[in-house]
Short mmCIF file of C-alpha atoms in Angstrom, two decimals:
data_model
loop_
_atom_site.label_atom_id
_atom_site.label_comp_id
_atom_site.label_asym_id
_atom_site.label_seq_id
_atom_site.Cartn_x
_atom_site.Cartn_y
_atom_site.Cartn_z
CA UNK Q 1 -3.49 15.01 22.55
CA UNK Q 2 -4.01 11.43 21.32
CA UNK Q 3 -1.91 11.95 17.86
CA UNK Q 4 -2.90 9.92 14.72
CA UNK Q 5 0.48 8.12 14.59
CA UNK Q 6 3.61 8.76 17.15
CA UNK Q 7 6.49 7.60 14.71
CA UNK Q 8 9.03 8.99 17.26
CA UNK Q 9 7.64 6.34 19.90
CA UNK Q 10 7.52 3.78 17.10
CA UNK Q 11 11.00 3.61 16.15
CA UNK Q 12 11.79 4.86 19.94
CA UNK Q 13 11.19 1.19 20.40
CA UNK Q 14 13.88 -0.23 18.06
CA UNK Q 15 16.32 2.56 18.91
CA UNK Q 16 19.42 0.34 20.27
CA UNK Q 17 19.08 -2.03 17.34
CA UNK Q 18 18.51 0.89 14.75
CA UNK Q 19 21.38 2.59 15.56
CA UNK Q 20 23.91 -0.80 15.56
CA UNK Q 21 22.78 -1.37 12.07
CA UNK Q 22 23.15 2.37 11.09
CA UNK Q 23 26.37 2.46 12.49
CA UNK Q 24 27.43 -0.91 10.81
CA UNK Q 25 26.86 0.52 7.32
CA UNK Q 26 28.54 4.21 8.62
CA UNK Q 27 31.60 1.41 9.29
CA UNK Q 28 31.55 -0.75 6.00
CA UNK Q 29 32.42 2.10 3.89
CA UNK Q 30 29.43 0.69 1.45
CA UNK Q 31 26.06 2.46 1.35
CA UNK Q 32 24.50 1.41 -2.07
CA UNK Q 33 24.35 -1.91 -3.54
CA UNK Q 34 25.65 -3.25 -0.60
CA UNK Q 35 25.12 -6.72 2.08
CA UNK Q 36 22.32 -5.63 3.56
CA UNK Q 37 20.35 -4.44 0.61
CA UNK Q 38 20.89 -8.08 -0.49
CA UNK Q 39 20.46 -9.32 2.76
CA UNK Q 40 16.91 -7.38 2.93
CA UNK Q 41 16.14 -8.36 -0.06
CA UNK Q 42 16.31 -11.79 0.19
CA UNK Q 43 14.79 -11.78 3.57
CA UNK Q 44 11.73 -9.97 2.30
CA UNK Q 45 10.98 -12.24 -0.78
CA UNK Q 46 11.03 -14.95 2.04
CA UNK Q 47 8.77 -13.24 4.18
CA UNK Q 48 6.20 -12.79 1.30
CA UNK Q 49 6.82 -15.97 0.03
CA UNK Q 50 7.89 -14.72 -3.44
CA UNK Q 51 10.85 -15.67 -5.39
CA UNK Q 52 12.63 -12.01 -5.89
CA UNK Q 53 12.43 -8.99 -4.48
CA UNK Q 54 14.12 -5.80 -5.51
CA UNK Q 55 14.84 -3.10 -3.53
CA UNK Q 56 13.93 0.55 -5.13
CA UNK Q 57 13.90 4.21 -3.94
CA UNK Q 58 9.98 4.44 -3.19
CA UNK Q 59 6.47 2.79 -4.21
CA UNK Q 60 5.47 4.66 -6.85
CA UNK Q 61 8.76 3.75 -8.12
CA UNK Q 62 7.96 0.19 -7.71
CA UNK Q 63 4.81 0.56 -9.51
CA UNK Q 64 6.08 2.59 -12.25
CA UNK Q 65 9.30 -0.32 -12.66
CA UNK Q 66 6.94 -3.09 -13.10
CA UNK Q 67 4.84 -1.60 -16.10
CA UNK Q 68 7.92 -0.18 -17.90
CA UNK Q 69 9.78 -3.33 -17.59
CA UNK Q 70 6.43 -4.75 -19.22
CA UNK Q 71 7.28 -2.68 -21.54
CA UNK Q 72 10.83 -3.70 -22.57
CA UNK Q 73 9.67 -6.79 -22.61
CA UNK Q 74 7.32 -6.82 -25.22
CA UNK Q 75 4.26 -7.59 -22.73
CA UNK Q 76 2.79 -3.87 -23.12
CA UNK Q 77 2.71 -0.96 -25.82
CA UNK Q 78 2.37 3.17 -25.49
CA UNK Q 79 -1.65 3.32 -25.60
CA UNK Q 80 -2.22 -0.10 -23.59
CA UNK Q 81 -4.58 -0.17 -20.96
CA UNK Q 82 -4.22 -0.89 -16.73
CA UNK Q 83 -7.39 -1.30 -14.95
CA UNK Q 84 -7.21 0.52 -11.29
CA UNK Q 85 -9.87 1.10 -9.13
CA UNK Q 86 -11.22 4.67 -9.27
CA UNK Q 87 -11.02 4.82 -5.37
CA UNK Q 88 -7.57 4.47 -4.87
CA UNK Q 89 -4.13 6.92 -3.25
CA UNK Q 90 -2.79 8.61 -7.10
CA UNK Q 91 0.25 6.92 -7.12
CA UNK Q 92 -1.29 4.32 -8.47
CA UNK Q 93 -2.76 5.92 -11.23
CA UNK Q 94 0.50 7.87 -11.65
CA UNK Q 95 2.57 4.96 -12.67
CA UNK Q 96 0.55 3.80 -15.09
CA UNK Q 97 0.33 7.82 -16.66
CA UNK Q 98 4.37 8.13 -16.38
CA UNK Q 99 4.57 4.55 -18.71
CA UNK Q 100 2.39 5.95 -21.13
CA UNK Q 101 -0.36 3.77 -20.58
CA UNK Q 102 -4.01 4.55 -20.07
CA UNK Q 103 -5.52 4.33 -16.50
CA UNK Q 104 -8.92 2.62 -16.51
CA UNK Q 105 -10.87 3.33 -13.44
CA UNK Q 106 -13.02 0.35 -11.93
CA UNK Q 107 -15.50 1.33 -9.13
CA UNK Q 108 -14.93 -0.31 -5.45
CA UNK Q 109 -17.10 -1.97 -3.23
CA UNK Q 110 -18.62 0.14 -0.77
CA UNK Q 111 -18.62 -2.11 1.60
CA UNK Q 112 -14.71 -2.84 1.50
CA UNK Q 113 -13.49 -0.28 -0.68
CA UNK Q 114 -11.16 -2.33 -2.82
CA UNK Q 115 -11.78 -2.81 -6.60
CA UNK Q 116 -15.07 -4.57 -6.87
CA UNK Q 117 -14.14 -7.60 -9.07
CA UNK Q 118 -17.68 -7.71 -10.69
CA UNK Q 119 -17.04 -4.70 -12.46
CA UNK Q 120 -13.70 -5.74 -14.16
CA UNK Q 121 -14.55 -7.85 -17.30
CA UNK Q 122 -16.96 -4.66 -18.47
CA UNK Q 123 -14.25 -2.12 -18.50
CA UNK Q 124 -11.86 -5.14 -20.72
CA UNK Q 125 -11.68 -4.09 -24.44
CA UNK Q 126 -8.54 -5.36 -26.81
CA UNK Q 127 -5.98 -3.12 -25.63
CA UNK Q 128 -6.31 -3.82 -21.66
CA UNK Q 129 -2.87 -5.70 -20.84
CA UNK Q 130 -3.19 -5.73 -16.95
CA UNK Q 131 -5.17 -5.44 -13.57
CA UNK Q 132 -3.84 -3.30 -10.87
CA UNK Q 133 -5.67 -4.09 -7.62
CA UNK Q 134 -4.73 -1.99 -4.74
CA UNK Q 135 -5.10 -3.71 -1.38
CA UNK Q 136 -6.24 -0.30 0.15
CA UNK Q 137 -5.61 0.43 4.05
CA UNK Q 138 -4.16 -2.71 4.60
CA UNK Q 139 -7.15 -5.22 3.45
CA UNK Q 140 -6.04 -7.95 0.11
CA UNK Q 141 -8.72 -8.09 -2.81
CA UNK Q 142 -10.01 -10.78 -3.74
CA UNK Q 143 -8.02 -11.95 -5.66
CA UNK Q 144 -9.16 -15.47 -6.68
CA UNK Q 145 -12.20 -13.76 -8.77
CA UNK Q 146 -9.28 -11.29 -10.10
CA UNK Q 147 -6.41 -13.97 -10.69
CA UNK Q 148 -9.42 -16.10 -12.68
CA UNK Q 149 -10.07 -12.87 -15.16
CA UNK Q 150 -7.00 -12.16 -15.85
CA UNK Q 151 -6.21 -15.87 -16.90
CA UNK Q 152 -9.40 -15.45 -19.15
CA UNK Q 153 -8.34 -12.83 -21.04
CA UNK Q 154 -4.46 -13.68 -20.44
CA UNK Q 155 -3.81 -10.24 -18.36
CA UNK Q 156 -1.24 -9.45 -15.58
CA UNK Q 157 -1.89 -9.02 -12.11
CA UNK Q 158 0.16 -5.87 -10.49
CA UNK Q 159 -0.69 -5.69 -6.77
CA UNK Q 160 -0.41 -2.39 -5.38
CA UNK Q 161 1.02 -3.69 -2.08
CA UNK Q 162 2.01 -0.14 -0.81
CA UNK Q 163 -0.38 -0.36 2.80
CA UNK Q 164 -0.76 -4.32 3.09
CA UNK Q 165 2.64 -5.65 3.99
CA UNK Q 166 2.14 -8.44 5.51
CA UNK Q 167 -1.57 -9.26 5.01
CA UNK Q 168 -3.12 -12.64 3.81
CA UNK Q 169 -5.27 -14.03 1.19
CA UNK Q 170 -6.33 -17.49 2.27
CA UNK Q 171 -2.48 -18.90 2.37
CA UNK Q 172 -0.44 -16.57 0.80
CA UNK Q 173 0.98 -13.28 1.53
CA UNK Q 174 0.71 -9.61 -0.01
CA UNK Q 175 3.19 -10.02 -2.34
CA UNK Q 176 2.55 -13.09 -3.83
CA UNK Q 177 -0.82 -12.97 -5.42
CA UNK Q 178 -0.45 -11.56 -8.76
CA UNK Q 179 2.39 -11.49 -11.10
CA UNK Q 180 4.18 -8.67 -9.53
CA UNK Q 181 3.59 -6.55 -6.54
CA UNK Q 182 4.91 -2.94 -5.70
CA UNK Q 183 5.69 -2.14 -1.99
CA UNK Q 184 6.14 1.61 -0.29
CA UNK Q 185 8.11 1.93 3.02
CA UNK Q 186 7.29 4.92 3.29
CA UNK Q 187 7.87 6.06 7.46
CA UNK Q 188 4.16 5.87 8.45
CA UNK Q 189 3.84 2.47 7.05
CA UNK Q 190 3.58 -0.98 8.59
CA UNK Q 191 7.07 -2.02 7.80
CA UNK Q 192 8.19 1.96 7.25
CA UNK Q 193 11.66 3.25 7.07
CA UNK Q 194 13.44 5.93 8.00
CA UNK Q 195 12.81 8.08 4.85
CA UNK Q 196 11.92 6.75 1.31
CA UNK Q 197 12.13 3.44 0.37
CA UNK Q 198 10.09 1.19 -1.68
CA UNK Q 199 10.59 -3.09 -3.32
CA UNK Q 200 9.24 -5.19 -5.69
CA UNK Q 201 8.19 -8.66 -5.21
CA UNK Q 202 7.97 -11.42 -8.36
CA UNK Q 203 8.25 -14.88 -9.19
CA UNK Q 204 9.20 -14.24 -12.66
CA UNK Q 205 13.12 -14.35 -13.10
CA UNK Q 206 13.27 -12.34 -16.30
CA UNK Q 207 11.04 -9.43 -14.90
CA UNK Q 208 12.98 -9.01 -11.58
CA UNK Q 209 16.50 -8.95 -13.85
CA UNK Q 210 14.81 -6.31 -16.00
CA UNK Q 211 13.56 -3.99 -13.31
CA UNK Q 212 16.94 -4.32 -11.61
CA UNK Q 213 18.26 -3.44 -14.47
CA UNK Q 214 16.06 -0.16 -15.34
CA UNK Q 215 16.67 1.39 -11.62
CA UNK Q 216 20.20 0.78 -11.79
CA UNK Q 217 20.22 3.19 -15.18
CA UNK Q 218 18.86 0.35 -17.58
CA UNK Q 219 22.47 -1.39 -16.84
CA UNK Q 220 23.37 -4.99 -15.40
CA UNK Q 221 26.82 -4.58 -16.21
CA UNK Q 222 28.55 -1.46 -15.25
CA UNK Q 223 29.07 0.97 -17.52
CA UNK Q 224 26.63 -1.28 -20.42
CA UNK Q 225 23.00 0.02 -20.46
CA UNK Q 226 20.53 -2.26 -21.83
CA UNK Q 227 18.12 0.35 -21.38
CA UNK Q 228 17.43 4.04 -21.30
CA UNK Q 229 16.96 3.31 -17.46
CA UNK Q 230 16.51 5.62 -14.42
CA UNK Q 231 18.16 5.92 -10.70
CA UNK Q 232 15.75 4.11 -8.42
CA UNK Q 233 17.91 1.78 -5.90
CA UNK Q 234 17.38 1.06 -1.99
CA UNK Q 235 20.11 2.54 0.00
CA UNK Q 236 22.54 0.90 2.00
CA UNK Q 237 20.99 2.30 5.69
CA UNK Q 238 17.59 2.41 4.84
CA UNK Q 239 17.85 -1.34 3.83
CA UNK Q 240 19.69 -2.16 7.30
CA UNK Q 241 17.03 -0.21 9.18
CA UNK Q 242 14.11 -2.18 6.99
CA UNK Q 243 16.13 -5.63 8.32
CA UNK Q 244 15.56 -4.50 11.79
CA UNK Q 245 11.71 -3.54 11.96
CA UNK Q 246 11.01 -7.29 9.46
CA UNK Q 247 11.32 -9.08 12.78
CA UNK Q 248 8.88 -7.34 14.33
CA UNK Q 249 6.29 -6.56 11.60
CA UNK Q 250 3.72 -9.28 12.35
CA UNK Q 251 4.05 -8.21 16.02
CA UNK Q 252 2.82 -4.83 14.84
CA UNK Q 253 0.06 -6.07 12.58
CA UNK Q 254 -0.88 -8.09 15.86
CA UNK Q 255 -1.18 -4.78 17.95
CA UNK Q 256 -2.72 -2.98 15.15
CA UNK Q 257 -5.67 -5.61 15.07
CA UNK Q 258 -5.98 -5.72 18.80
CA UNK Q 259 -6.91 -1.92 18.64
CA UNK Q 260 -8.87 -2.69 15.39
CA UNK Q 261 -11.00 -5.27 16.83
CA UNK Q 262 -11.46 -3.32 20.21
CA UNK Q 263 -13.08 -0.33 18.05
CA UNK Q 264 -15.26 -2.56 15.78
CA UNK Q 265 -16.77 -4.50 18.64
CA UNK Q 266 -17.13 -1.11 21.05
CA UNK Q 267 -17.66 1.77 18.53
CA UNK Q 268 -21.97 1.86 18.62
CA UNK Q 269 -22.89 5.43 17.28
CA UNK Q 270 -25.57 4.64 14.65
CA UNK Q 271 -24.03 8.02 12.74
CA UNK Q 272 -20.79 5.56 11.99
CA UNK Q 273 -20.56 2.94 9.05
CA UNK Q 274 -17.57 0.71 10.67
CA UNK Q 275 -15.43 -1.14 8.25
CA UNK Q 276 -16.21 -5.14 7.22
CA UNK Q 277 -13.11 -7.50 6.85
CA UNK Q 278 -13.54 -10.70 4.69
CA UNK Q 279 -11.20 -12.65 7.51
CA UNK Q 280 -9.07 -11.27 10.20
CA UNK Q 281 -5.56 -12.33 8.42
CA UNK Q 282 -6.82 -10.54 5.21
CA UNK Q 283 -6.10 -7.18 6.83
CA UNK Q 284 -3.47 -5.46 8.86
CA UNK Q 285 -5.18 -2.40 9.27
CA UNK Q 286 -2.73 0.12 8.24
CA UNK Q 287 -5.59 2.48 8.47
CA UNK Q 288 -8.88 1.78 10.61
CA UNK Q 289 -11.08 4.49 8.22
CA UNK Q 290 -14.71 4.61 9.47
CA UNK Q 291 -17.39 6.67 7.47
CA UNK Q 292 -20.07 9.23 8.43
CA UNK Q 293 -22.02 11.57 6.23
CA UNK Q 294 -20.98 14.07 9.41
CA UNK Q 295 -17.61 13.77 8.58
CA UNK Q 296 -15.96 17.12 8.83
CA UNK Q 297 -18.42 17.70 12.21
CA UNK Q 298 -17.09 14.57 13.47
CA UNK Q 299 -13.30 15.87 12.94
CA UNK Q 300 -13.76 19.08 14.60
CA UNK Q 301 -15.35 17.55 17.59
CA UNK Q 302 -12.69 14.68 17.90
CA UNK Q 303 -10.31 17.75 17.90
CA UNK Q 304 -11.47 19.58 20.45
CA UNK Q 305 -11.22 16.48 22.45
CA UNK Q 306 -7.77 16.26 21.53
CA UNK Q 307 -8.12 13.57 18.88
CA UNK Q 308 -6.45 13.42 15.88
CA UNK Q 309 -7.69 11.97 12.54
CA UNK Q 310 -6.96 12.32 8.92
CA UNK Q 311 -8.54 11.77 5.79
CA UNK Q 312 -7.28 9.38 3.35
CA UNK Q 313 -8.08 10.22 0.99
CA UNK Q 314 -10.36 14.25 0.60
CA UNK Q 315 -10.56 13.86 -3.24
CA UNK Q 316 -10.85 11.42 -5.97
CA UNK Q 317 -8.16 10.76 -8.44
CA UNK Q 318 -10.29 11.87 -11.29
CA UNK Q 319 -11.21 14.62 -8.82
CA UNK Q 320 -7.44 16.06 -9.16
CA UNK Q 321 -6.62 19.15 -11.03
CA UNK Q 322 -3.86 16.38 -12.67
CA UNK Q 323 -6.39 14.53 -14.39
CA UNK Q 324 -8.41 17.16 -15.55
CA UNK Q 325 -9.32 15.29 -18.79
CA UNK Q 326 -11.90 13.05 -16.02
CA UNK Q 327 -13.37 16.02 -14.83
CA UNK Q 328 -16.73 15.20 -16.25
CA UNK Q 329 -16.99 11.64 -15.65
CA UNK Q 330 -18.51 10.19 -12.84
CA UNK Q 331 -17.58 7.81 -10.25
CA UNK Q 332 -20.35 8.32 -7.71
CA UNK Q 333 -18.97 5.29 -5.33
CA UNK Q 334 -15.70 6.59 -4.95
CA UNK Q 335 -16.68 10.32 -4.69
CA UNK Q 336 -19.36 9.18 -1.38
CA UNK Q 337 -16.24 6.99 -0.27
CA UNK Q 338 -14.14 10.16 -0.20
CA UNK Q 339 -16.72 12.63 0.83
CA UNK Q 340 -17.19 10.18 3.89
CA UNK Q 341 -14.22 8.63 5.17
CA UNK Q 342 -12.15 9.73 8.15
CA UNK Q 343 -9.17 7.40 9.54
CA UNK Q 344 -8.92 7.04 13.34
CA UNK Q 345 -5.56 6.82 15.49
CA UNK Q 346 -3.88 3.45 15.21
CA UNK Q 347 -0.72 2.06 15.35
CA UNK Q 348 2.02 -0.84 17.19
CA UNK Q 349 2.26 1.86 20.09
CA UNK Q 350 -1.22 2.95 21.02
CA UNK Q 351 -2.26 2.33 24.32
CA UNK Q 352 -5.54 0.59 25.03
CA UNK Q 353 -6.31 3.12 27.00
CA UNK Q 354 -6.50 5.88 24.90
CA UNK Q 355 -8.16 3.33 22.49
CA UNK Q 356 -11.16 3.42 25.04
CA UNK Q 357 -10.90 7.63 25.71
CA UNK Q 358 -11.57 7.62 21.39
CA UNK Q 359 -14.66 5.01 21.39
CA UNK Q 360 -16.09 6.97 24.44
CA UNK Q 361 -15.86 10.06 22.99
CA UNK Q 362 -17.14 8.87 19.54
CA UNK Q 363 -20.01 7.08 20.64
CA UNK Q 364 -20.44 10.73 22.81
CA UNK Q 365 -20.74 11.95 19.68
#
């Protein structure tokens, strides 16, 4: 069986240097709040080329700590509005619900499937106080066109960073192209931990003090809360373990794109739509997601040949039984996009090999 992601062989390769930072922590006596959350921290605003970044339990977390700090900062009301494109994983949508803000859903491009830009300043209306474009499976917006809107109409940019560590807009990082950007480590990730784990990245001082403040129970001093915070901090081990697989992220976004590029250039089954890239450093394929209107066949088949795939995602957001109140509304571009799509093995330990066995049985097909 070629499995859609080995996560056992993927930290197998770290395993000496995992298990010296685990056991430093074990030793220190310290496991919250500690050296190496600063020390990850720091290291991962450098990598992104942001000022801050602040370590939190998970991305939708992240996401959710950007818009309330908004909030307590006078920036955003109850009742504002968050543009997000309609084809998009629900946490996004989630932490713009949980602030009590109003999701507004923005079709994607088929041909990319990331928030179609041309579609933005039609869905603005008075009460729209931010853009969140989602840099979906691992490929940045474009964000010039977005950045330029939301100076027009004097918006923030939230990047939902959560599968794009690492990726490239012309010269700058994932990370640093908005105002704010929310990050998931989440195991299966690029740069994933060990269990949950999730940052935010900033330039702006005042917002990375106030969402430090809100996941450490709204306090920056103990024992005085500023703010009716919550409990949302980066632990001590995941942190160290997060240190250790930094060094060898780009490494991994190198052997993801060396599988990437072998299927686009070998995959030729006219039944397949292949996915476009803008520029090869704009992606770092996180997920290589091809389409077919034979979708479910194609899964079965790749099955029996001992394939794995997934499906990222089966249903639309306002699909979900959670957002019922969109039941009747149509997003026809994101509902073909999830009807179709089916995500093919890749990952930092795949084998070129069984790269080849998967384009000769799809093109089989």
């Amino acid at each position: 069986m070629t499995p859609f992601l080995d996560l056992k062989k993927i930290n197998a390769r770290y395993r000496s240097e995992l298990l010296e930072a685990c056991t430093k922590v074990i030793d220190s006596g310290w496991y919250v709040h500690g050296s190496e959350h600063e020390e990850f921290e720091n290291e991962f605003a450098q990598y992104c080329g942001a000022k801050y970044t602040i370590g939190v339990a998970n991305g939708l977390d992240a996401l959710i700590l950007i818009l309330r700090a908004y909030k307590e900062m006078g920036i955003m009301d109850d009742g504002d509005e968050v543009i997000v494109p309609s084809n998009t994983y629900i946490a996004s949508i989630l932490a713009i619900s949980q602030n009590s803000l109003v999701p507004v859903l923005v079709e994607p491009d088929i041909n990319t499937y990331l928030l179609d830009w041309t579609k933005i300043e039609e869905k603005i209306t008075s009460k729209t106080k931010a853009i969140m474009p989602v840099h979906l499976y691992g490929q940045t917006c474009e964000m010039d066109n977005i950045n330029k809107i939301a100076k027009k109409y004097n918006l923030k940019v939230i990047e939902d960073s959560a599968q794009s560590h690492g990726a490239y807009f012309k010269d700058k990082r994932c990370g640093n192209l908005g105002d704010a950007s929310g990050f998931s480590f989440y195991p299966g990730k690029n740069l994933g931990a060990l269990g949950d784990g999730g940052a935010v990245t900033t330039n702006d001082k005042n917002l990375a003090n106030t969402i430090k403040a809100l996941g450490n129970y709204g306090s920056q001093k103990k024992y005085k809360n500023l703010y009716k915070g919550t409990n949302s901090r980066l632990d001590e081990i995941q942190a160290s373990m997060l240190r250790v697989k930094l060094r060898y992220l780009d490494n991994e976004i190198e052997n993801r794109r060396e599988i990437a590029n072998y299927y686009l250039k070998n995959i030729k089954n006219e039944n397949i739509i292949l996915p476009q890239l803008k520029h090869e450093n704009n992606h770092v394929w996180h997920l290589f997601v091809i389409r077919t209107t034979k979708r479910d066949e194609l899964q079965k088949y790749l099955l029996s040949n001992e394939i794995q795939t997934l499906i990222h995602y089966p249903l639309a957001p306002h699909k979900q039984e959670a957002y019922k109140e969109w039941k009747n509304e149509s997003y026809p571009i994101s509902e073909q996009i999830h009807d179709e799509v089916l995500s093919l093995p890749i990952s930092g330990v795949q084998k070129i090999e069984n790269t080849k066995k998967i384009v000769e049985i799809i093109n089989a097909y």
